[in-house]
Tab-separated table of C-alpha atoms in Angstrom:
chain	number	residue	atom	x	y	z
A	1	MET	CA	-15.516	12.413	-1.117
A	2	THR	CA	-12.451	13.616	-2.979
A	3	ILE	CA	-9.284	14.908	-1.422
A	4	ASP	CA	-7.451	17.531	-3.387
A	5	VAL	CA	-3.813	18.634	-2.686
A	6	PHE	CA	-1.773	21.390	-4.238
A	7	LEU	CA	1.461	22.381	-2.639
A	8	ARG	CA	4.332	24.722	-3.751
A	9	HIS	CA	7.241	25.717	-1.567
A	10	GLU	CA	11.010	26.265	-1.966
A	11	PHE	CA	13.520	24.885	0.509
A	12	GLY	CA	16.960	26.283	-0.647
A	13	ASN	CA	18.179	23.693	-3.209
A	14	PHE	CA	14.956	21.630	-2.984
A	15	GLY	CA	11.594	22.707	-4.422
A	16	LEU	CA	8.202	21.062	-3.707
A	17	ASP	CA	5.598	21.363	-6.442
A	18	VAL	CA	2.917	18.685	-6.295
A	19	SER	CA	-0.811	18.446	-7.184
A	20	PHE	CA	-2.858	15.312	-6.931
A	21	CYS	CA	-6.398	14.214	-6.141
A	22	ILE	CA	-7.611	11.100	-4.074
A	23	GLU	CA	-11.123	10.095	-5.376
A	24	ARG	CA	-12.128	7.112	-3.255
A	25	PRO	CA	-11.543	5.278	0.171
A	26	GLY	CA	-8.557	2.893	0.458
A	27	ILE	CA	-4.823	3.342	0.654
A	28	THR	CA	-3.121	5.839	-1.677
A	29	ALA	CA	0.754	5.178	-1.506
A	30	LEU	CA	3.041	8.177	-1.648
A	31	PHE	CA	5.886	6.303	-3.020
A	32	GLY	CA	9.557	7.338	-3.702
A	33	PRO	CA	12.914	7.470	-2.452
A	34	SER	CA	14.162	9.140	0.781
A	35	GLY	CA	14.286	12.920	0.322
A	36	ALA	CA	11.634	13.114	-2.312
A	37	GLY	CA	9.298	15.208	-0.282
A	38	LYS	CA	6.759	12.662	0.880
A	39	THR	CA	6.772	13.424	4.540
A	40	THR	CA	6.642	17.214	3.743
A	41	ILE	CA	3.443	16.534	1.807
A	42	VAL	CA	1.547	14.613	4.585
A	43	ASN	CA	2.885	17.216	7.203
A	44	ALA	CA	1.329	19.869	5.059
A	45	VAL	CA	-1.966	17.978	4.851
A	46	ALA	CA	-1.989	17.471	8.623
A	47	GLY	CA	-1.313	21.210	9.149
A	48	LEU	CA	2.189	20.706	10.761
A	49	PHE	CA	3.694	22.725	7.926
A	50	ARG	CA	2.454	25.621	5.883
A	51	PRO	CA	3.640	25.972	2.233
A	52	ARG	CA	4.179	29.236	0.518
A	53	GLU	CA	1.434	28.262	-1.958
A	54	GLY	CA	-1.175	25.637	-1.613
A	55	ARG	CA	-4.783	24.418	-1.443
A	56	ILE	CA	-5.911	21.355	0.446
A	57	ALA	CA	-9.547	20.282	0.565
A	58	ILE	CA	-11.414	17.283	1.928
A	59	GLY	CA	-14.776	17.225	0.014
A	60	ASP	CA	-16.224	20.693	0.466
A	61	ARG	CA	-14.073	21.426	3.585
A	62	VAL	CA	-11.133	23.631	2.694
A	63	LEU	CA	-8.283	23.146	5.023
A	64	LEU	CA	-5.727	25.369	3.386
A	65	ASP	CA	-6.041	28.068	0.774
A	66	THR	CA	-3.021	30.362	0.869
A	67	GLU	CA	-4.591	32.579	-1.763
A	68	ALA	CA	-7.716	33.127	0.250
A	69	GLY	CA	-5.889	33.325	3.478
A	70	VAL	CA	-7.450	29.995	4.820
A	71	CYS	CA	-5.377	27.697	7.055
A	72	VAL	CA	-7.511	25.421	9.422
A	73	ALA	CA	-5.705	24.646	12.750
A	74	THR	CA	-4.254	21.067	12.941
A	75	ARG	CA	-6.536	20.110	15.881
A	76	LEU	CA	-9.567	21.009	13.752
A	77	ARG	CA	-8.733	19.293	10.549
A	78	ARG	CA	-10.160	15.846	11.769
A	79	ILE	CA	-7.046	14.106	10.287
A	80	GLY	CA	-5.553	11.054	12.008
A	81	TYR	CA	-1.717	10.729	11.844
A	82	VAL	CA	0.357	7.593	12.471
A	83	PHE	CA	4.077	8.428	12.617
A	84	GLN	CA	7.140	6.290	12.162
A	85	GLU	CA	7.450	6.103	15.937
A	86	PRO	CA	4.145	5.147	17.802
A	87	ARG	CA	4.629	8.047	20.396
A	88	LEU	CA	2.657	6.213	23.181
A	89	PHE	CA	2.814	6.973	26.889
A	90	PRO	CA	4.995	4.085	28.189
A	91	HIS	CA	3.749	4.248	31.867
A	92	MET	CA	0.055	3.710	30.811
A	93	SER	CA	-1.873	0.735	29.819
A	94	VAL	CA	-2.979	0.292	26.159
A	95	GLU	CA	-6.621	0.993	26.979
A	96	ASP	CA	-5.552	4.235	28.863
A	97	ASN	CA	-3.600	5.397	25.970
A	98	LEU	CA	-6.506	4.837	23.700
A	99	ARG	CA	-8.920	6.599	25.943
A	100	PHE	CA	-6.657	9.567	26.679
A	101	GLY	CA	-6.696	10.546	23.174
A	102	TRP	CA	-10.233	9.483	22.600
A	103	ARG	CA	-11.734	11.616	25.347
A	104	ARG	CA	-9.754	14.760	24.209
A	105	THR	CA	-10.894	14.554	20.461
A	106	LYS	CA	-13.287	17.073	19.224
A	107	GLN	CA	-15.489	14.385	17.459
A	108	PRO	CA	-14.528	11.098	19.106
A	109	ALA	CA	-15.756	7.741	17.988
A	110	GLY	CA	-18.641	6.376	19.791
A	111	THR	CA	-18.510	3.531	22.387
A	112	ALA	CA	-19.580	0.883	19.883
A	113	GLU	CA	-16.920	2.171	17.313
A	114	PHE	CA	-14.418	2.003	20.072
A	115	ALA	CA	-15.082	-1.571	20.650
A	116	GLY	CA	-15.104	-2.192	16.822
A	117	ILE	CA	-11.657	-0.574	16.374
A	118	VAL	CA	-10.202	-2.580	19.251
A	119	ASP	CA	-11.593	-5.761	17.626
A	120	MET	CA	-10.545	-4.906	14.168
A	121	LEU	CA	-6.848	-4.391	15.308
A	122	GLY	CA	-6.787	-7.396	17.739
A	123	LEU	CA	-6.051	-5.229	20.626
A	124	ALA	CA	-8.537	-6.793	23.303
A	125	PRO	CA	-5.830	-9.165	24.750
A	126	LEU	CA	-3.404	-6.088	25.154
A	127	LEU	CA	-5.729	-3.528	26.715
A	128	ALA	CA	-4.381	-4.199	30.358
A	129	ARG	CA	-0.711	-4.232	29.260
A	130	ARG	CA	1.757	-1.383	29.594
A	131	THR	CA	2.712	0.009	26.255
A	132	ALA	CA	6.467	-0.246	27.289
A	133	ARG	CA	6.143	-4.044	27.366
A	134	LEU	CA	4.575	-4.305	23.756
A	135	SER	CA	6.501	-5.333	20.581
A	136	GLY	CA	7.092	-2.968	17.817
A	137	GLY	CA	4.229	-4.316	15.795
A	138	GLU	CA	1.688	-4.190	18.698
A	139	LYS	CA	2.780	-0.639	19.462
A	140	SER	CA	2.089	0.158	15.780
A	141	ARG	CA	-1.495	-1.341	16.056
A	142	VAL	CA	-2.091	0.741	19.137
A	143	ALA	CA	-0.921	3.861	17.355
A	144	LEU	CA	-3.224	3.003	14.452
A	145	ALA	CA	-6.159	2.588	16.750
A	146	ARG	CA	-5.503	5.776	18.605
A	147	ALA	CA	-5.565	7.638	15.153
A	148	LEU	CA	-8.857	5.866	14.039
A	149	LEU	CA	-10.636	6.733	17.356
A	150	SER	CA	-10.489	10.482	16.453
A	151	SER	CA	-13.054	9.700	13.765
A	152	PRO	CA	-10.773	11.234	11.008
A	153	GLY	CA	-11.975	12.257	7.470
A	154	LEU	CA	-8.462	11.011	6.350
A	155	LEU	CA	-5.774	9.030	7.804
A	156	LEU	CA	-2.046	9.808	7.347
A	157	LEU	CA	0.517	7.093	7.612
A	158	ASP	CA	4.214	8.119	7.367
A	159	GLU	CA	6.189	4.979	6.877
A	160	PRO	CA	4.491	3.240	9.853
A	161	LEU	CA	6.481	-0.105	9.253
A	162	ALA	CA	9.922	1.461	8.676
A	163	ALA	CA	11.192	0.783	12.272
A	164	LEU	CA	10.002	-2.865	12.349
A	165	ASP	CA	12.032	-5.848	11.366
A	166	GLY	CA	10.749	-8.588	8.904
A	167	ALA	CA	8.872	-10.579	11.613
A	168	ARG	CA	7.025	-7.513	12.984
A	169	LYS	CA	5.993	-6.313	9.634
A	170	ALA	CA	4.564	-9.851	8.900
A	171	GLU	CA	2.697	-9.479	12.160
A	172	ILE	CA	1.016	-6.141	11.417
A	173	LEU	CA	0.465	-6.263	7.565
A	174	PRO	CA	-2.674	-8.307	7.809
A	175	TYR	CA	-4.160	-5.566	10.154
A	176	PHE	CA	-3.453	-2.845	7.496
A	177	GLU	CA	-5.092	-5.007	4.990
A	178	ARG	CA	-8.111	-5.433	7.047
A	179	LEU	CA	-8.265	-1.716	7.720
A	180	ARG	CA	-7.972	-0.974	3.930
A	181	ASP	CA	-10.906	-3.508	3.200
A	182	GLU	CA	-13.174	-2.703	6.128
A	183	ALA	CA	-12.717	1.004	7.303
A	184	LYS	CA	-13.950	2.800	4.137
A	185	LEU	CA	-11.592	5.562	4.946
A	186	PRO	CA	-9.205	7.375	2.583
A	187	MET	CA	-5.592	6.872	3.693
A	188	LEU	CA	-2.433	8.500	2.531
A	189	TYR	CA	0.423	6.068	3.080
A	190	VAL	CA	4.127	7.130	2.788
A	191	THR	CA	6.537	4.498	1.904
A	192	HIS	CA	9.609	3.643	-0.198
A	193	SER	CA	8.912	-0.122	-0.158
A	194	VAL	CA	7.629	-1.575	-3.340
A	195	GLU	CA	6.476	-4.636	-1.290
A	196	GLU	CA	4.214	-2.487	0.807
A	197	VAL	CA	2.813	-0.744	-2.226
A	198	SER	CA	2.129	-4.048	-4.012
A	199	ARG	CA	0.485	-5.520	-1.066
A	200	LEU	CA	-1.512	-2.609	0.400
A	201	ALA	CA	-1.998	0.231	-2.139
A	202	ASP	CA	-5.110	0.767	-4.194
A	203	HIS	CA	-3.587	3.919	-5.962
A	204	VAL	CA	0.046	5.026	-6.223
A	205	ILE	CA	1.542	8.469	-6.484
A	206	VAL	CA	5.229	8.348	-7.390
A	207	VAL	CA	7.171	11.383	-5.867
A	208	ARG	CA	10.651	12.215	-7.153
A	209	GLU	CA	12.538	15.411	-6.242
A	210	GLY	CA	9.550	17.297	-4.959
A	211	ARG	CA	7.354	16.370	-8.144
A	212	VAL	CA	4.571	13.810	-8.950
A	213	ALA	CA	6.366	11.648	-11.601
A	214	ALA	CA	3.592	9.202	-12.119
A	215	GLN	CA	0.301	8.085	-10.578
A	216	GLY	CA	-2.266	5.296	-11.208
A	217	THR	CA	-3.764	2.161	-9.798
A	218	ALA	CA	-1.428	-0.255	-8.208
A	219	PHE	CA	-2.575	-2.892	-10.659
A	220	ASP	CA	-1.478	-0.807	-13.594
A	221	LEU	CA	1.494	1.094	-12.256
A	222	VAL	CA	3.461	-1.549	-10.502
A	223	SER	CA	3.577	-3.668	-13.799
A	224	ASP	CA	4.652	-0.782	-15.839
A	225	LEU	CA	8.428	-0.770	-16.819
A	226	ALA	CA	8.593	2.946	-16.176
A	227	PHE	CA	7.648	2.491	-12.643
A	228	SER	CA	10.781	0.426	-12.074
A	229	THR	CA	12.853	3.270	-13.604
A	230	LEU	CA	11.069	6.054	-11.654
A	231	ALA	CA	11.036	4.213	-8.339
A	232	GLY	CA	14.617	3.097	-8.636
A	233	THR	CA	13.611	-0.462	-7.859
A	234	PRO	CA	13.711	-3.875	-9.613
A	235	ALA	CA	10.559	-4.386	-11.630
A	236	TYR	CA	7.577	-6.159	-9.810
A	237	GLY	CA	5.797	-8.996	-11.772
A	238	ALA	CA	2.143	-8.018	-11.177
A	239	VAL	CA	-0.514	-7.091	-8.802
A	240	LEU	CA	-4.005	-8.242	-9.923
A	241	GLU	CA	-7.443	-8.934	-8.673
A	242	ALA	CA	-8.841	-12.417	-8.952
A	243	SER	CA	-11.842	-14.403	-7.606
A	244	ILE	CA	-12.157	-18.066	-6.445
A	245	SER	CA	-13.793	-19.830	-9.351
A	246	ALA	CA	-13.580	-23.478	-8.277
A	247	GLN	CA	-12.176	-25.884	-5.590
A	248	GLN	CA	-10.406	-28.910	-7.193
A	249	ASP	CA	-10.363	-32.453	-5.915
A	250	SER	CA	-6.678	-32.247	-6.156
A	251	GLY	CA	-6.493	-29.854	-3.348
A	252	LEU	CA	-5.983	-26.781	-5.447
A	253	THR	CA	-8.085	-23.730	-5.599
A	254	ALA	CA	-8.781	-22.097	-9.016
A	255	LEU	CA	-8.517	-18.239	-9.305
A	256	SER	CA	-9.907	-16.518	-12.294
A	257	PHE	CA	-8.528	-13.118	-13.408
A	258	ASP	CA	-8.669	-10.993	-16.552
A	259	GLY	CA	-6.179	-13.204	-18.338
A	260	GLY	CA	-6.727	-16.754	-17.336
A	261	THR	CA	-6.753	-18.970	-14.299
A	262	LEU	CA	-4.223	-19.514	-11.484
A	263	LEU	CA	-3.999	-22.652	-9.309
A	264	ILE	CA	-2.862	-22.175	-5.812
A	265	PRO	CA	-2.956	-24.583	-2.684
A	266	ARG	CA	-6.588	-24.820	-1.459
A	267	ILE	CA	-8.106	-21.728	0.328
A	268	ASP	CA	-11.149	-22.551	2.259
A	269	ARG	CA	-13.236	-19.634	1.055
A	270	PRO	CA	-16.425	-19.838	-1.125
A	271	ALA	CA	-16.505	-19.400	-4.874
A	272	GLY	CA	-16.681	-15.679	-5.869
A	273	THR	CA	-14.524	-14.477	-3.104
A	274	ARG	CA	-12.192	-11.741	-4.431
A	275	LEU	CA	-8.590	-11.714	-3.626
A	276	ARG	CA	-5.474	-9.706	-4.266
A	277	VAL	CA	-2.814	-11.734	-6.033
A	278	ARG	CA	0.960	-10.819	-6.488
A	279	LEU	CA	3.353	-12.338	-8.748
A	280	ARG	CA	6.941	-11.553	-8.503
A	281	ALA	CA	9.013	-10.862	-11.654
A	282	GLU	CA	11.818	-13.327	-10.767
A	283	ASP	CA	9.123	-16.161	-10.420
A	284	ILE	CA	7.967	-15.956	-14.003
A	285	MET	CA	9.821	-17.943	-16.603
A	286	LEU	CA	9.282	-17.477	-20.418
A	287	ALA	CA	8.998	-20.086	-23.134
A	288	ARG	CA	8.514	-19.721	-26.915
A	289	GLU	CA	6.734	-22.998	-27.028
A	290	ALA	CA	4.060	-24.558	-24.770
A	291	PRO	CA	5.978	-26.396	-21.989
A	292	GLY	CA	5.467	-30.179	-21.730
A	293	ALA	CA	6.233	-32.163	-18.559
A	294	ILE	CA	6.909	-29.585	-15.891
A	295	SER	CA	5.928	-29.159	-12.269
A	296	ALA	CA	4.512	-25.719	-12.409
A	297	ASN	CA	0.750	-25.705	-12.407
A	298	ASN	CA	0.457	-22.219	-13.868
A	299	VAL	CA	1.196	-21.616	-17.665
A	300	LEU	CA	-0.361	-18.477	-19.206
A	301	LEU	CA	-0.423	-17.547	-22.916
A	302	ALA	CA	0.808	-13.855	-23.127
A	303	THR	CA	2.110	-11.320	-25.637
A	304	VAL	CA	5.204	-9.327	-25.288
A	305	ALA	CA	4.330	-5.667	-24.830
A	306	ALA	CA	7.731	-4.158	-24.154
A	307	VAL	CA	11.415	-5.061	-23.479
A	308	GLY	CA	13.162	-2.928	-20.788
A	309	ALA	CA	17.022	-2.873	-20.317
A	310	THR	CA	18.565	-2.818	-16.915
A	311	ALA	CA	21.830	-1.801	-15.720
A	312	ASN	CA	23.011	-5.297	-15.241
A	313	ALA	CA	22.649	-8.676	-16.925
A	314	ALA	CA	18.846	-8.783	-16.547
A	315	VAL	CA	16.047	-7.684	-18.930
A	316	ASP	CA	12.542	-6.888	-17.865
A	317	ILE	CA	9.969	-8.332	-20.296
A	318	GLN	CA	6.482	-6.571	-20.024
A	319	LEU	CA	3.701	-9.087	-20.953
A	320	ARG	CA	-0.111	-8.659	-21.918
A	321	CYS	CA	-2.135	-11.613	-20.549
A	322	GLY	CA	-5.671	-10.770	-21.559
A	323	GLY	CA	-6.353	-7.358	-19.934
A	324	THR	CA	-3.607	-7.871	-17.303
A	325	LYS	CA	0.062	-6.719	-17.526
A	326	LEU	CA	2.790	-8.779	-16.137
A	327	VAL	CA	6.494	-8.392	-15.925
A	328	ALA	CA	9.073	-11.201	-16.046
A	329	ARG	CA	12.824	-10.619	-15.193
A	330	ILE	CA	15.191	-12.973	-17.200
A	331	THR	CA	18.850	-12.633	-18.254
A	332	ARG	CA	19.826	-10.749	-21.231
A	333	ALA	CA	21.428	-14.075	-22.558
A	334	SER	CA	17.959	-15.694	-22.375
A	335	GLN	CA	16.316	-12.952	-24.034
A	336	GLU	CA	18.822	-12.934	-26.889
A	337	ARG	CA	18.619	-16.829	-27.225
A	338	LEU	CA	14.840	-16.881	-27.434
A	339	GLY	CA	14.805	-13.884	-29.583
A	340	ILE	CA	12.185	-12.125	-27.567
A	341	ALA	CA	10.806	-8.839	-29.056
A	342	PRO	CA	7.549	-6.864	-28.699
A	343	GLY	CA	4.519	-8.589	-30.381
A	344	HIS	CA	5.885	-12.119	-29.786
A	345	ALA	CA	3.574	-14.745	-28.397
A	346	LEU	CA	4.957	-16.380	-25.226
A	347	TYR	CA	4.134	-18.808	-22.455
A	348	ALA	CA	4.581	-17.366	-19.098
A	349	ILE	CA	5.371	-20.102	-16.443
A	350	VAL	CA	4.363	-18.692	-12.995
A	351	LYS	CA	6.507	-20.535	-10.281
A	352	SER	CA	4.944	-18.843	-7.365
A	353	VAL	CA	1.616	-17.081	-6.534
A	354	ILE	CA	1.205	-14.944	-3.495
A	355	VAL	CA	-2.208	-14.196	-2.086
A	356	ASP	CA	-3.522	-12.155	0.829
A	357	PRO	CA	-2.357	-14.083	3.960
A	358	ARG	CA	-5.796	-13.486	5.720
A	359	SER	CA	-7.353	-15.697	2.881
A	360	GLY	CA	-4.850	-18.587	3.319
A	361	PRO	CA	-1.247	-19.418	3.314
A	362	PRO	CA	0.998	-18.112	0.562
A	363	GLY	CA	0.699	-20.146	-2.712
A	364	ALA	CA	3.445	-22.149	-4.422
A	365	ASP	CA	4.059	-24.120	-7.699
């Protein structure tokens, strides 16, 4: 099922003109700075805002077609929406909050699905509690469950973690990962956090000044030097897919990817288990010669694809390691001393590897 979105509207000095297509389930991140038009886009998809020109379709269901005079009412669109603020009834229990919306939905989830969503989001211990007594992360999980119980064809999430501190984000992120992997539902996720994009997104649409500036898979786009410039953020090292290839007697797990092998502290999962792996640019060192006696377990042979200048003393080096792109951030002085230029063969020394926390603890040297 594809989701097609075309929107055009003028707001005084700001113009929105976007067109994109979501072709598969999973999380598509609408990524960009504040004021880029991201929330306006999801509001239009939800039916909370009607643009001057536009067309929105979920599969063969046309929700908006301004040329044909079609505009389906919000309540009939079968779209779940999770706002920045959970918007729960504070005087009601978690279960009553969930059942209140569930009973009033035109096509609600079945009883078995209700139980499945409660289980997936870990809400069973919270059902009897008043929502006013929940933490921010718990409230976000309840709001997410409430949206899922409407049996939506599309889920919209407008910066759902923006109001949470670091500890609460760490609490809820594994539930978003589980939702991405198990729900088989297309989701449009608004964020300006490159960490959330690298951890959660399958596909990324970069929005700047009301336009689509770039789009692609998270695996390709996050490691593109142009992404850093467009997003106005420091370069990210890499997001890649890997699978467990072996458990070593030394207590390490070997992960195979299109470019080599990474060793991380042991994860008790069977061989063949697929994981998302993230490498930060600042955790990748470079060497012109194979390093000798060093503590790092992960040394990858790579080729310099591009060198990107920054506004400070750092330089971003894009590398090709097999079919995988990596970015290392080093000082300009180091780049000049090593004479690093496109086409050169280098050794990338990976100091730290981050894996999905549901699969085990974050990796290290």
